[in-house]
Short mmCIF file of C-alpha atoms and ligand atoms in Angstrom, two decimals:
data_model
loop_
_atom_site.label_atom_id
_atom_site.label_comp_id
_atom_site.label_asym_id
_atom_site.label_seq_id
_atom_site.Cartn_x
_atom_site.Cartn_y
_atom_site.Cartn_z
CA MET L 59 57.92 115.38 129.07
CA ASP L 60 56.04 112.13 129.10
CA GLN L 61 54.28 112.12 132.43
CA ARG L 62 53.08 108.62 131.91
CA ALA L 63 56.58 107.19 131.64
CA THR L 64 57.64 109.05 134.75
CA ARG L 65 54.76 107.71 136.71
CA ARG L 66 55.37 104.22 135.43
CA ASP L 67 58.87 104.33 136.79
CA PHE L 68 57.47 105.13 140.17
CA LEU L 69 54.91 102.39 139.86
CA GLY L 70 57.20 99.75 138.61
CA LEU L 71 59.55 99.88 141.56
CA PRO L 72 59.50 96.79 143.70
CA LEU L 73 57.84 96.82 147.08
CA ALA L 74 61.15 96.41 148.87
CA VAL L 75 62.20 99.97 148.07
CA PRO L 76 61.50 102.16 151.09
CA LEU L 77 58.66 104.58 150.53
CA ALA L 78 60.65 107.62 151.49
CA GLY L 79 63.08 106.91 148.69
CA LEU L 80 60.24 106.34 146.29
CA ALA L 81 58.41 109.49 147.15
CA GLY L 82 61.56 111.54 146.88
CA ARG L 83 62.06 110.30 143.37
CA ALA L 84 58.51 110.51 142.20
CA LEU L 85 57.73 113.84 143.78
CA ALA L 86 60.67 115.50 142.11
CA GLN L 87 58.56 115.03 138.96
CA PRO L 88 55.36 116.79 137.91
CA PRO L 89 52.90 117.89 139.11
CA ALA L 90 55.44 120.20 140.68
CA GLY L 91 54.83 121.69 144.09
CA PHE L 92 51.94 119.45 145.00
CA VAL L 93 51.42 119.95 148.73
CA PRO L 94 48.69 117.59 149.92
CA ASP L 95 46.07 118.55 152.53
CA VAL L 96 45.23 114.89 152.82
CA GLU L 97 47.60 111.99 152.39
CA LEU L 98 46.46 108.39 152.46
CA GLU L 99 47.79 104.93 151.98
CA LEU L 100 45.38 102.55 150.35
CA THR L 101 46.02 98.85 149.83
CA ALA L 102 43.95 96.29 147.94
CA GLN L 103 44.40 92.85 149.45
CA PRO L 104 42.73 89.49 150.09
CA ALA L 105 40.97 89.36 153.46
CA GLU L 106 38.27 87.61 155.47
CA HIS L 107 35.11 89.14 156.87
CA GLU L 108 32.36 87.95 159.12
CA ILE L 109 29.33 88.63 156.93
CA PHE L 110 27.32 85.87 158.61
CA ARG L 111 27.77 85.36 162.33
CA GLY L 112 30.56 82.96 163.20
CA VAL L 113 31.68 82.36 159.59
CA GLN L 114 34.62 83.91 157.80
CA THR L 115 33.97 84.78 154.17
CA GLY L 116 36.91 85.29 151.86
CA THR L 117 36.94 88.77 150.30
CA TRP L 118 39.19 91.25 148.59
CA CYS L 119 39.19 94.60 150.28
CA TYR L 120 40.73 98.05 150.51
CA ARG L 121 42.61 98.92 153.69
CA GLY L 122 43.43 102.52 154.37
CA LYS L 123 45.68 104.59 156.58
CA LEU L 124 45.61 108.32 157.12
CA VAL L 125 49.12 109.72 156.86
CA LYS L 126 48.22 113.40 156.89
CA GLY L 127 44.95 115.29 157.27
CA ARG L 128 41.99 116.03 159.54
CA ALA L 129 40.90 113.35 161.98
CA GLY L 130 37.86 111.61 160.55
CA THR L 131 39.10 111.79 156.96
CA LEU L 132 39.19 108.01 156.85
CA GLU L 133 36.41 106.06 158.50
CA ASP L 134 36.22 102.29 158.88
CA SER L 135 33.21 101.00 156.95
CA GLY L 136 32.63 98.24 159.49
CA SER L 137 32.43 95.67 156.70
CA TYR L 138 34.32 94.35 153.69
CA LEU L 139 33.76 97.72 152.01
CA GLY L 140 36.75 100.03 151.82
CA PRO L 141 37.25 102.88 154.27
CA THR L 142 34.94 105.83 153.74
CA MET L 143 36.79 109.01 152.75
CA ARG L 144 35.50 112.36 153.98
CA LEU L 145 36.99 115.14 151.89
CA ARG L 146 36.33 118.81 151.38
CA ARG L 147 35.99 120.54 148.06
CA GLY L 148 39.37 122.05 147.25
CA ASP L 149 41.35 119.44 149.19
CA LYS L 150 44.58 118.38 147.58
CA VAL L 151 44.73 114.63 148.03
CA ARG L 152 47.63 112.25 147.72
CA VAL L 153 46.94 108.51 147.76
CA VAL L 154 49.74 105.97 147.68
CA PHE L 155 47.94 102.91 146.38
CA ARG L 156 49.45 99.46 146.76
CA ASN L 157 48.25 96.34 144.97
CA GLU L 158 48.50 93.22 147.11
CA LEU L 159 45.96 91.26 145.05
CA PRO L 160 47.03 88.21 143.06
CA GLU L 161 46.19 90.12 139.84
CA SER L 162 46.47 93.57 138.27
CA THR L 163 44.25 96.43 139.34
CA ILE L 164 43.92 100.21 139.40
CA VAL L 165 41.65 102.59 141.35
CA HIS L 166 39.02 104.83 139.76
CA TRP L 167 37.34 107.72 141.62
CA HIS L 168 33.79 107.47 140.37
CA GLY L 169 32.06 110.80 139.76
CA LEU L 170 35.03 113.05 140.42
CA ALA L 171 36.78 115.05 137.71
CA MET L 172 40.45 114.04 137.54
CA PRO L 173 43.44 114.45 135.25
CA ALA L 174 43.61 111.45 132.91
CA LEU L 175 46.53 109.78 134.72
CA MET L 176 44.62 109.95 138.03
CA ASP L 177 41.36 108.53 136.64
CA GLY L 178 42.16 104.83 136.90
CA HIS L 179 42.02 103.98 133.20
CA PRO L 180 42.58 100.23 132.59
CA ARG L 181 45.81 100.91 130.67
CA LEU L 182 47.30 102.16 133.94
CA VAL L 183 46.88 98.89 135.87
CA ILE L 184 49.68 97.85 138.17
CA PRO L 185 50.73 94.26 138.95
CA LYS L 186 50.79 92.64 142.37
CA GLY L 187 53.33 94.28 144.61
CA ALA L 188 53.45 97.59 142.72
CA ARG L 189 52.27 101.02 143.80
CA TYR L 190 50.52 103.90 142.10
CA LEU L 191 50.81 107.48 143.18
CA TYR L 192 47.62 109.53 142.95
CA GLU L 193 47.67 113.29 143.38
CA PHE L 194 44.54 115.27 142.68
CA GLU L 195 42.45 118.18 143.80
CA VAL L 196 38.80 117.70 144.74
CA LEU L 197 37.14 119.99 142.20
CA ASP L 198 33.60 118.71 142.51
CA ARG L 199 30.64 119.85 144.56
CA ALA L 200 29.68 118.34 147.89
CA GLY L 201 28.30 114.93 147.10
CA HIS L 202 28.46 111.19 147.45
CA TYR L 203 31.14 109.67 145.25
CA TRP L 204 32.90 106.33 145.36
CA TYR L 205 36.03 104.47 144.39
CA HIS L 206 36.46 101.07 142.83
CA PRO L 207 38.83 99.02 140.62
CA HIS L 208 38.85 99.49 136.85
CA PRO L 209 41.04 96.81 135.21
CA ASP L 210 39.99 95.66 131.75
CA GLU L 211 37.66 92.62 131.89
CA ARG L 212 38.06 92.24 135.68
CA THR L 213 36.10 95.11 137.21
CA GLY L 214 33.01 92.97 137.88
CA PRO L 215 34.78 90.21 139.85
CA GLN L 216 36.98 92.65 141.78
CA VAL L 217 34.11 94.87 142.89
CA TYR L 218 32.08 91.77 143.65
CA ARG L 219 34.66 90.45 146.09
CA GLY L 220 34.47 93.66 148.04
CA LEU L 221 36.62 96.29 146.38
CA ALA L 222 34.57 99.48 146.66
CA GLY L 223 34.42 102.40 149.06
CA GLN L 224 32.54 105.65 149.50
CA ILE L 225 33.76 109.22 149.26
CA PHE L 226 31.78 112.06 150.82
CA VAL L 227 32.76 115.52 149.71
CA GLN L 228 31.61 118.49 151.77
CA ASP L 229 31.59 122.16 150.88
CA ASP L 230 30.47 125.41 152.52
CA GLU L 231 27.16 125.54 150.68
CA GLU L 232 26.21 122.15 152.09
CA SER L 233 27.50 122.77 155.61
CA ALA L 234 25.41 125.97 155.88
CA LEU L 235 22.20 123.94 155.51
CA ARG L 236 22.71 122.05 158.76
CA LEU L 237 21.32 118.85 157.35
CA PRO L 238 20.98 115.89 159.73
CA SER L 239 24.49 114.70 160.57
CA GLY L 240 26.43 112.48 162.94
CA ASP L 241 24.32 109.41 163.74
CA HIS L 242 21.45 111.09 161.84
CA GLU L 243 23.31 110.75 158.55
CA ILE L 244 23.36 107.14 157.40
CA PRO L 245 25.20 105.84 154.33
CA LEU L 246 23.44 102.82 152.86
CA VAL L 247 25.31 100.74 150.31
CA LEU L 248 23.01 98.31 148.49
CA GLN L 249 24.59 95.17 147.05
CA ASP L 250 23.51 91.67 146.13
CA ARG L 251 25.68 88.60 146.54
CA THR L 252 25.38 84.84 146.19
CA PHE L 253 26.99 82.51 148.73
CA ASP L 254 27.71 78.80 148.58
CA GLY L 255 26.99 76.34 151.39
CA ASP L 256 30.13 77.46 153.22
CA LYS L 257 29.12 81.11 152.90
CA GLN L 258 31.81 81.84 150.35
CA LEU L 259 31.10 84.24 147.50
CA LEU L 260 29.92 82.80 144.20
CA TYR L 261 30.17 84.89 141.07
CA LEU L 262 29.01 84.33 137.49
CA ALA L 263 28.11 80.90 136.27
CA GLY L 264 29.08 81.68 132.68
CA ARG L 265 28.82 83.80 129.57
CA MET L 266 25.02 83.69 129.45
CA GLU L 267 24.79 85.14 132.91
CA ALA L 268 27.32 87.82 132.00
CA MET L 269 25.17 89.03 129.12
CA ARG L 270 22.32 89.60 131.53
CA GLY L 271 24.56 90.80 134.36
CA PHE L 272 25.21 89.20 137.73
CA LEU L 273 22.24 89.05 140.10
CA GLY L 274 22.80 87.83 143.65
CA GLU L 275 20.35 85.94 145.83
CA GLN L 276 21.11 87.80 149.04
CA ILE L 277 20.69 91.53 149.58
CA LEU L 278 23.42 93.13 151.70
CA VAL L 279 23.21 96.66 153.09
CA ASN L 280 26.58 98.03 154.21
CA GLY L 281 27.88 94.50 153.87
CA THR L 282 25.24 93.08 156.23
CA PRO L 283 22.36 90.70 155.47
CA GLU L 284 18.92 91.44 156.98
CA LYS L 285 19.96 94.96 157.84
CA GLU L 286 17.98 96.75 160.58
CA LEU L 287 18.22 100.39 161.63
CA HIS L 288 17.17 101.34 165.15
CA LEU L 289 16.19 104.98 164.95
CA ALA L 290 14.61 107.78 166.94
CA THR L 291 11.55 109.91 166.17
CA GLY L 292 13.61 112.46 164.26
CA ALA L 293 14.76 113.32 160.77
CA TYR L 294 17.51 111.29 159.11
CA ARG L 295 19.60 111.84 156.04
CA LEU L 296 19.98 108.56 154.17
CA ARG L 297 22.75 108.45 151.61
CA LEU L 298 21.82 105.63 149.31
CA PHE L 299 24.29 104.11 146.90
CA ASN L 300 23.68 101.17 144.59
CA GLY L 301 26.97 99.27 144.73
CA SER L 302 25.55 96.19 142.98
CA ASN L 303 27.08 94.85 139.79
CA SER L 304 23.80 94.74 137.84
CA ARG L 305 20.73 95.02 140.02
CA ILE L 306 18.33 97.92 139.57
CA TYR L 307 16.33 98.82 142.67
CA LYS L 308 12.85 100.37 142.71
CA LEU L 309 12.85 101.63 146.28
CA ALA L 310 9.72 102.41 148.28
CA TRP L 311 8.70 102.65 151.93
CA SER L 312 6.31 99.95 153.12
CA ASN L 313 4.01 102.50 154.80
CA GLY L 314 3.53 104.49 151.61
CA MET L 315 5.59 107.54 152.67
CA PRO L 316 7.00 109.34 149.63
CA PHE L 317 10.73 109.94 149.33
CA THR L 318 12.06 113.40 149.97
CA VAL L 319 15.06 113.57 147.66
CA ILE L 320 17.63 116.27 148.32
CA GLY L 321 20.52 115.09 146.20
CA THR L 322 21.73 112.89 143.36
CA ASP L 323 25.08 111.51 142.12
CA GLY L 324 26.68 114.95 141.93
CA GLY L 325 25.32 116.54 145.09
CA LEU L 326 22.40 118.63 146.27
CA LEU L 327 19.38 119.50 144.16
CA GLU L 328 18.17 123.06 143.90
CA ARG L 329 15.06 122.19 145.92
CA PRO L 330 13.81 119.05 147.63
CA LEU L 331 11.72 116.75 145.46
CA ARG L 332 9.03 114.24 146.30
CA LYS L 333 9.03 110.87 144.63
CA PRO L 334 6.57 108.02 145.23
CA TYR L 335 9.45 105.61 144.68
CA LEU L 336 13.09 105.88 143.70
CA VAL L 337 14.87 104.03 140.91
CA LEU L 338 18.52 103.36 141.69
CA ALA L 339 20.58 101.69 138.95
CA PRO L 340 24.12 100.36 139.49
CA ALA L 341 26.53 103.16 140.54
CA GLU L 342 23.74 105.70 141.16
CA ARG L 343 23.39 107.56 144.47
CA ALA L 344 20.47 109.31 146.12
CA ASP L 345 20.44 111.63 149.10
CA VAL L 346 17.08 111.45 150.90
CA ILE L 347 15.53 112.73 154.10
CA VAL L 348 13.25 110.48 156.09
CA ASP L 349 11.30 112.22 158.83
CA LEU L 350 10.18 109.84 161.56
CA SER L 351 8.94 112.53 163.93
CA GLY L 352 5.31 111.57 163.46
CA GLN L 353 5.91 107.87 164.09
CA THR L 354 4.89 106.07 167.26
CA MET L 355 7.36 104.10 169.31
CA GLY L 356 7.77 100.52 168.23
CA THR L 357 6.81 101.21 164.63
CA SER L 358 8.58 99.13 162.06
CA ILE L 359 8.91 100.30 158.46
CA GLU L 360 10.55 98.50 155.59
CA LEU L 361 12.52 99.88 152.73
CA ARG L 362 11.53 97.60 149.89
CA SER L 363 12.45 97.10 146.28
CA LEU L 364 9.19 96.84 144.32
CA ARG L 365 8.38 94.53 141.47
CA TYR L 366 8.83 95.88 137.97
CA PRO L 367 8.77 94.22 134.57
CA ALA L 368 12.34 93.74 133.44
CA PRO L 369 12.47 92.64 129.85
CA GLN L 370 15.28 90.17 129.62
CA MET L 371 16.87 87.83 127.24
CA MET L 372 14.14 85.43 126.28
CA MET L 373 16.33 82.51 125.54
CA MET L 374 15.03 80.22 128.21
CA GLY L 375 14.97 76.57 127.31
CA GLY L 376 16.80 75.18 124.34
CA GLY L 377 19.57 74.20 126.71
CA MET L 378 20.38 77.80 127.61
CA GLY L 379 18.00 78.27 130.48
CA ARG L 380 20.38 77.83 133.35
CA GLY L 381 21.37 81.02 134.94
CA MET L 382 19.41 83.18 132.55
CA GLY L 383 16.78 84.24 135.00
CA GLY L 384 18.93 83.91 138.07
CA MET L 385 16.94 80.81 138.92
CA GLY L 386 19.65 78.40 137.94
CA ARG L 387 20.96 78.02 141.47
CA GLY L 388 17.49 77.83 142.91
CA GLY L 389 15.61 80.54 144.75
CA GLY L 390 17.38 83.38 142.93
CA LEU L 391 16.22 86.96 142.88
CA GLU L 392 15.45 87.94 139.33
CA GLN L 393 15.81 91.47 138.09
CA GLY L 394 12.55 93.20 138.97
CA SER L 395 11.46 90.88 141.78
CA GLU L 396 10.19 92.31 145.05
CA PHE L 397 12.17 92.05 148.28
CA ARG L 398 12.99 93.82 151.52
CA VAL L 399 16.11 95.97 151.49
CA LEU L 400 16.15 96.85 155.18
CA ARG L 401 13.94 97.36 158.21
CA VAL L 402 13.67 100.54 160.26
CA ARG L 403 12.53 100.30 163.88
CA VAL L 404 11.52 103.44 165.71
CA GLU L 405 12.83 102.94 169.23
CA ARG L 406 13.61 106.26 170.85
CA LYS L 407 11.79 109.52 171.45
CA GLU L 408 13.56 112.60 170.33
CA THR L 409 12.59 116.25 170.32
CA GLY L 410 13.78 119.17 168.27
CA GLY L 411 12.73 118.90 164.68
CA PHE L 412 14.53 119.44 161.44
CA ARG L 413 13.11 122.07 159.10
CA MET L 414 13.68 121.28 155.47
CA PRO L 415 15.21 124.28 153.70
CA ALA L 416 13.11 125.41 150.73
CA ARG L 417 16.26 125.96 148.73
CA LEU L 418 19.16 123.55 148.95
CA SER L 419 21.79 124.69 146.52
CA GLN L 420 22.74 126.63 143.46
CA PRO L 421 23.38 123.76 141.09
CA GLY L 422 24.97 125.98 138.43
CA PHE L 423 23.32 124.21 135.52
CA ARG L 424 24.29 125.09 131.98
CA ARG L 425 22.03 125.64 129.00
CA ARG L 426 21.95 123.55 125.87
CA GLN L 427 22.96 126.62 123.84
CA GLU L 428 26.30 126.62 125.64
CA ALA L 429 27.18 123.33 123.97
CA GLU L 430 29.51 123.30 120.98
CA ASN L 431 27.14 120.87 119.31
CA ALA L 432 23.77 122.07 120.65
CA GLU L 433 21.92 121.11 117.47
CA GLU L 434 23.95 118.05 116.68
CA PRO L 435 24.32 115.69 119.61
CA ARG L 436 27.02 113.04 119.54
CA VAL L 437 25.01 109.83 119.27
CA TYR L 438 25.92 106.54 120.92
CA SER L 439 23.73 103.52 120.33
CA LEU L 440 23.54 100.67 122.81
CA SER L 441 22.97 97.40 121.02
CA PHE L 442 23.33 93.66 121.13
CA MET L 443 24.55 91.24 118.47
CA ARG L 444 26.23 87.86 118.45
CA MET L 445 26.18 87.37 122.23
CA GLN L 446 27.81 90.74 122.88
CA TRP L 447 26.82 94.28 123.91
CA TYR L 448 28.08 97.22 121.85
CA LEU L 449 28.44 100.99 121.85
CA ASN L 450 28.02 102.21 118.27
CA ASP L 451 28.76 98.67 117.11
CA ARG L 452 32.17 98.75 118.80
CA THR L 453 33.65 97.24 121.91
CA PHE L 454 36.51 98.41 124.11
CA GLU L 455 40.04 98.56 122.75
CA MET L 456 42.68 99.82 125.15
CA GLU L 457 43.81 102.88 123.20
CA GLU L 458 41.21 103.17 120.46
CA VAL L 459 39.26 106.40 119.97
CA GLU L 460 36.95 107.24 117.06
CA ALA L 461 36.28 110.69 115.63
CA ASN L 462 32.96 111.02 117.44
CA GLU L 463 34.72 110.16 120.70
CA THR L 464 37.04 113.16 120.58
CA PHE L 465 36.18 116.43 122.31
CA ARG L 466 37.88 119.65 123.20
CA ALA L 467 38.97 119.64 126.86
CA GLY L 468 36.76 122.00 128.86
CA SER L 469 34.02 122.10 126.22
CA VAL L 470 30.29 121.61 126.77
CA GLN L 471 28.73 118.87 124.66
CA VAL L 472 25.40 117.18 124.13
CA LEU L 473 25.64 113.38 124.20
CA GLU L 474 22.78 111.15 123.19
CA PHE L 475 22.43 107.54 124.30
CA ARG L 476 20.00 105.45 122.25
CA ASN L 477 19.04 102.13 123.67
CA ALA L 478 18.51 100.13 120.53
CA SER L 479 18.36 96.75 122.19
CA ARG L 480 15.43 94.99 120.60
CA ALA L 481 13.12 92.04 120.77
CA MET L 482 14.90 89.16 122.47
CA MET L 483 17.55 91.34 124.09
CA ARG L 484 15.82 94.29 125.64
CA MET L 485 17.71 95.56 128.65
CA ALA L 486 18.12 98.82 130.53
CA HIS L 487 21.71 100.14 130.64
CA PRO L 488 23.05 102.58 133.24
CA MET L 489 25.39 104.74 131.15
CA HIS L 490 28.30 106.33 132.97
CA VAL L 491 30.70 109.00 131.70
CA HIS L 492 34.03 109.60 133.43
CA GLY L 493 35.25 113.14 133.97
CA GLY L 494 32.60 114.54 136.28
CA GLN L 495 28.89 115.24 136.22
CA PHE L 496 26.29 115.89 133.53
CA GLN L 497 22.70 117.12 133.34
CA VAL L 498 19.93 115.05 131.81
CA LEU L 499 18.44 117.26 129.10
CA ARG L 500 15.77 115.02 127.73
CA ARG L 501 14.44 111.51 128.05
CA THR L 502 12.47 110.33 125.01
CA PRO L 503 10.47 107.19 125.58
CA ALA L 504 10.35 104.25 123.21
CA ALA L 505 7.93 104.55 120.30
CA GLU L 506 5.77 101.69 121.59
CA ALA L 507 4.41 101.84 125.11
CA ASP L 508 6.90 100.12 127.38
CA GLU L 509 5.96 98.31 130.57
CA MET L 510 9.31 98.91 132.23
CA ALA L 511 9.10 102.65 131.51
CA ALA L 512 5.58 102.80 132.93
CA ALA L 513 6.81 101.14 136.13
CA MET L 514 9.88 103.38 136.53
CA ASN L 515 9.18 106.81 135.08
CA GLU L 516 8.38 108.53 138.34
CA GLY L 517 11.45 107.18 140.09
CA PHE L 518 14.22 108.88 138.10
CA THR L 519 16.09 111.84 139.51
CA ASP L 520 16.94 113.49 136.22
CA GLU L 521 16.60 116.88 137.94
CA GLY L 522 20.08 116.85 139.49
CA TRP L 523 23.73 116.40 138.56
CA LYS L 524 24.38 112.85 137.41
CA ASP L 525 27.33 110.74 136.35
CA THR L 526 25.27 107.66 135.58
CA VAL L 527 21.89 107.60 133.86
CA LEU L 528 19.64 104.61 133.28
CA VAL L 529 18.57 104.28 129.64
CA LEU L 530 15.54 102.04 129.30
CA PRO L 531 14.93 99.74 126.32
CA GLY L 532 13.93 101.83 123.30
CA GLU L 533 14.63 105.09 125.12
CA THR L 534 16.84 107.97 124.03
CA VAL L 535 18.49 110.07 126.73
CA GLN L 536 20.30 113.31 126.02
CA VAL L 537 22.79 114.69 128.52
CA LEU L 538 24.73 117.93 128.70
CA MET L 539 28.30 117.41 129.78
CA LYS L 540 30.97 119.95 130.58
CA PHE L 541 34.17 118.00 130.05
CA PRO L 542 37.10 118.59 132.38
CA ARG L 543 39.94 120.82 131.24
CA PHE L 544 42.36 117.88 131.45
CA PRO L 545 43.50 116.40 128.15
CA GLY L 546 43.88 112.65 127.68
CA LEU L 547 42.00 109.39 127.59
CA PHE L 548 38.84 108.84 129.62
CA LEU L 549 36.04 106.29 129.55
CA TYR L 550 32.33 106.01 129.07
CA HIS L 551 30.54 102.71 129.59
CA CYS L 552 27.59 100.75 130.82
CA HIS L 553 27.86 100.38 134.60
CA ILE L 554 26.42 96.88 134.59
CA LEU L 555 29.87 95.61 135.44
CA GLU L 556 29.53 92.43 133.40
CA HIS L 557 28.66 94.53 130.35
CA GLU L 558 31.62 96.79 131.01
CA ASP L 559 33.90 93.77 131.34
CA MET L 560 32.68 92.27 128.05
CA GLY L 561 33.54 95.54 126.32
CA MET L 562 30.43 97.74 126.51
CA MET L 563 32.91 100.51 127.19
CA ARG L 564 34.83 102.97 125.03
CA ASN L 565 37.48 105.62 125.35
CA TYR L 566 36.93 109.25 124.67
CA ARG L 567 39.78 111.68 124.21
CA LEU L 568 39.97 115.26 125.38
CA THR L 569 42.34 117.35 123.29
CU1 C2O V 646 32.26 103.55 138.36
CU2 C2O V 646 34.21 103.62 134.89
O1 C2O V 646 33.24 103.55 136.60
CU1 CU V 647 33.50 106.50 136.88
CU1 CU V 648 24.61 97.36 129.92
#
């Protein structure tokens, strides 16, 4: 039976049909016997938010409603961001998604392993007024995942207007650690936006800017400019997530404290790691502990993004300068410039310390030898020609899959990303693979010494489970991926959303 056609029928029904009738029809179809632990309604719609005091900014946002499940499953983000979902590993989740935007969209659950029809592939978009029924089981480890739109050519602008939300998955292994929680666990979503004189969102100024990727002039944390945290002299768990379209952050504390990293995209590390600074590319997450117990009252510490050399398209002048460096609108924040992300003020005394466990988790890593192609990685080159970014000299076609993009469902494979962008067009690309998490096996630097690599090398968290890995100019990164057991079409792409939208994205097929 063609599941896709069945689901389409459900989706295509007009909004006027009562939901009960809809569900009855759709749920008579596969997957049979799906009994959800959690049931949500999620709607994408135009809205207004007060990002700056006293001014309404037009946005697009996700609104959610918990129909069935534990209290606290859905948490208001307090901003234009979508509601935060708190799920447990093993939860069966049903989401009835409704599109109230003036254009087509579909939801993708970034980092989670899903059957193909649940993964938000662009071919599954639904028009305004239609609904999509998601039913899936949370198979992944405890971790920090997220959801966002995935329509072809329109992901960048939709995310930019506000369509993104966080998903925290918990499991028993994580709960047993008694990590800082409640108001001592703080999600921090980093985004950059540009506003016009009326504080309305401005997006790309044109094709040239798209090639470089959108860079905003204003840093927002959890949807708020000039973010401040008022904290006590205790230990906090900060759950960082780069929700920016293109900006790469090199995060550091202003007082020189190192980062204590406990987790990455796909959950907890085996042991805590120390990093002098942390590189967070678009879509990447980091789970860190900051211990303020030694700080005196009144101390103020900044989380900053440090300067780094970001080789960019050197096509300034010649009539193409505007927008290239982000300076076109005046006072822009170029890739690699230094700025404050947020300020922490220590304002309360608190006793009772947190002891960092020596061992955090059993990551369950696999060995290269387990891969079907251990000696022969599948190679994907990232390149630029004729004003366009490519993967193996190809761009996205809705249903197209090449031989080296076909894998056996459930198999373990070595993938190799080679950043071949050269000379005038050297850029770092955060490569993302749908279908779950991978391990970084090896990072081979460019043949010539590279300034960007020198400035970033110590800030990668290649030690943990990842779904997005930054590949620097000239670098080759090998990852080990265990593909999900679900057959069908999935995606891999650059998570600079403007690159994705211009086609730096491809299908892969699991058979
Ligand atoms: Cu977060 Cu295909 O993307
Ligand atoms: Cu994804
Ligand atoms: Cu890219």
